[in-house]
Coordinates of C-alpha atoms in Angstrom, one line a residue:
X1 CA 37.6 -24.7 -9.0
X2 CA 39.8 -21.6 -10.4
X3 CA 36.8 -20.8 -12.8
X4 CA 34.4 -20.7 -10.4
X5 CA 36.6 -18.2 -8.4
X6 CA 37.6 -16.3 -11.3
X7 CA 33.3 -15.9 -12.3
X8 CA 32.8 -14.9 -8.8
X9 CA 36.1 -12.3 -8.9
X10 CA 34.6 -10.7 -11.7
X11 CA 31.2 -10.4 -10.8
X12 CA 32.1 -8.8 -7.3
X13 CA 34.7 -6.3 -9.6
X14 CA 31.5 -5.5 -10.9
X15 CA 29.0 -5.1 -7.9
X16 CA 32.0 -2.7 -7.1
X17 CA 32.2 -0.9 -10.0
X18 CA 28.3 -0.4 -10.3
X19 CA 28.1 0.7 -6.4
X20 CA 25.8 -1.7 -6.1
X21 CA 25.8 -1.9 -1.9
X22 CA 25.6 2.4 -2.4
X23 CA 22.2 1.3 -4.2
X24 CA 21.2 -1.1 -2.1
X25 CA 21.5 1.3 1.3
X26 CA 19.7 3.9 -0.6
X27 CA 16.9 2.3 -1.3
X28 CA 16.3 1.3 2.0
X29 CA 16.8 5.1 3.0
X30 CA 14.0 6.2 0.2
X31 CA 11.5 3.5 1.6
X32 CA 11.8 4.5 5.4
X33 CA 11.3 8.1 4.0
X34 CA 8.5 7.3 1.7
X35 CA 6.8 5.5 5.0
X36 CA 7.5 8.4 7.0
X37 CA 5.7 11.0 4.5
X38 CA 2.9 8.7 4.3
X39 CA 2.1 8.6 8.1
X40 CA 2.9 12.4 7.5
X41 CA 0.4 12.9 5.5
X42 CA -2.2 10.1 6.4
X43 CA -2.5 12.2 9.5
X44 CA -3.0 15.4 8.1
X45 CA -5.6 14.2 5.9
X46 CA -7.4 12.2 8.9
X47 CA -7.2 15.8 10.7
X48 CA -9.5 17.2 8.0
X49 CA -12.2 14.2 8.3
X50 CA -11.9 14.1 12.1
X51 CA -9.4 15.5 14.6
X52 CA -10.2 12.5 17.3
X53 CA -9.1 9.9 14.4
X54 CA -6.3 12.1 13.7
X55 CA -5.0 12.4 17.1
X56 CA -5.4 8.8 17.7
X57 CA -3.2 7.8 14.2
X58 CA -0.8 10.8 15.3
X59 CA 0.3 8.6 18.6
X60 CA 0.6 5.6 16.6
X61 CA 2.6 7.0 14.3
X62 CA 4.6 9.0 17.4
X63 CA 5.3 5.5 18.6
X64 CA 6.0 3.5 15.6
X65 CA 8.6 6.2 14.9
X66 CA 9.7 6.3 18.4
X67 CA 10.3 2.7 18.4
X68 CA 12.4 2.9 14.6
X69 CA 14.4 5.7 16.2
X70 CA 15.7 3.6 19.2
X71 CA 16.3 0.8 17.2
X72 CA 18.3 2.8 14.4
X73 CA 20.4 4.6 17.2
X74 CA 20.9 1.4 19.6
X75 CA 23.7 0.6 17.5
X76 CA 25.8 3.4 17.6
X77 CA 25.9 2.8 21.4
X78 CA 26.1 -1.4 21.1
X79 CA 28.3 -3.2 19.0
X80 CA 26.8 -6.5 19.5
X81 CA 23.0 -5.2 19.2
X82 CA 20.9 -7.0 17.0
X83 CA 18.8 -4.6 15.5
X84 CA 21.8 -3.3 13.0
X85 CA 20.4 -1.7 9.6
X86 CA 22.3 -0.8 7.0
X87 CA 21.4 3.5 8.4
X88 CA 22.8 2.8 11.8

């Protein structure tokens, strides 16, 4: 009904207003960089307790970051890829 429309008008006015989707996006920027200064520094911690630890957690790390860069740049090159983020 118009009521419904006009409630759902307003409250995307607002989303806009509030840059809510700028919000959103950010957050998911701080949380990939919060879990790549972990791995940063869960690895130079591990190299002070053991360096064959720390160089096993270092290639982990290399890959899991590896993999998360492919992914987060496949989209720039593929329109139709399915592993679109809200960075790529």
């Amino acid at each position: 009904s118009r009521n419904c429309y006009q409630i759902g008008r307003f409250r995307y006015k607002a989303l806009k207003k509030w840059h809510v989707p700028l919000i959103i996006v950010l957050l998911s920027v701080l949380m990939h960089t919060a879990l790549g200064l972990f791995f940063i520094g869960l690895v130079i911690y591990l190299y002070s307790l053991s360096t064959v630890m720390a160089a096993h957690m270092t290639i982990i790390a290399s890959s899991a970051f590896g993999i998360y860069s492919v992914t987060s740049i496949l989209p720039v090159f593929y329109l139709d890829c399915v592993y679109k983020m809200p960075l790529s």
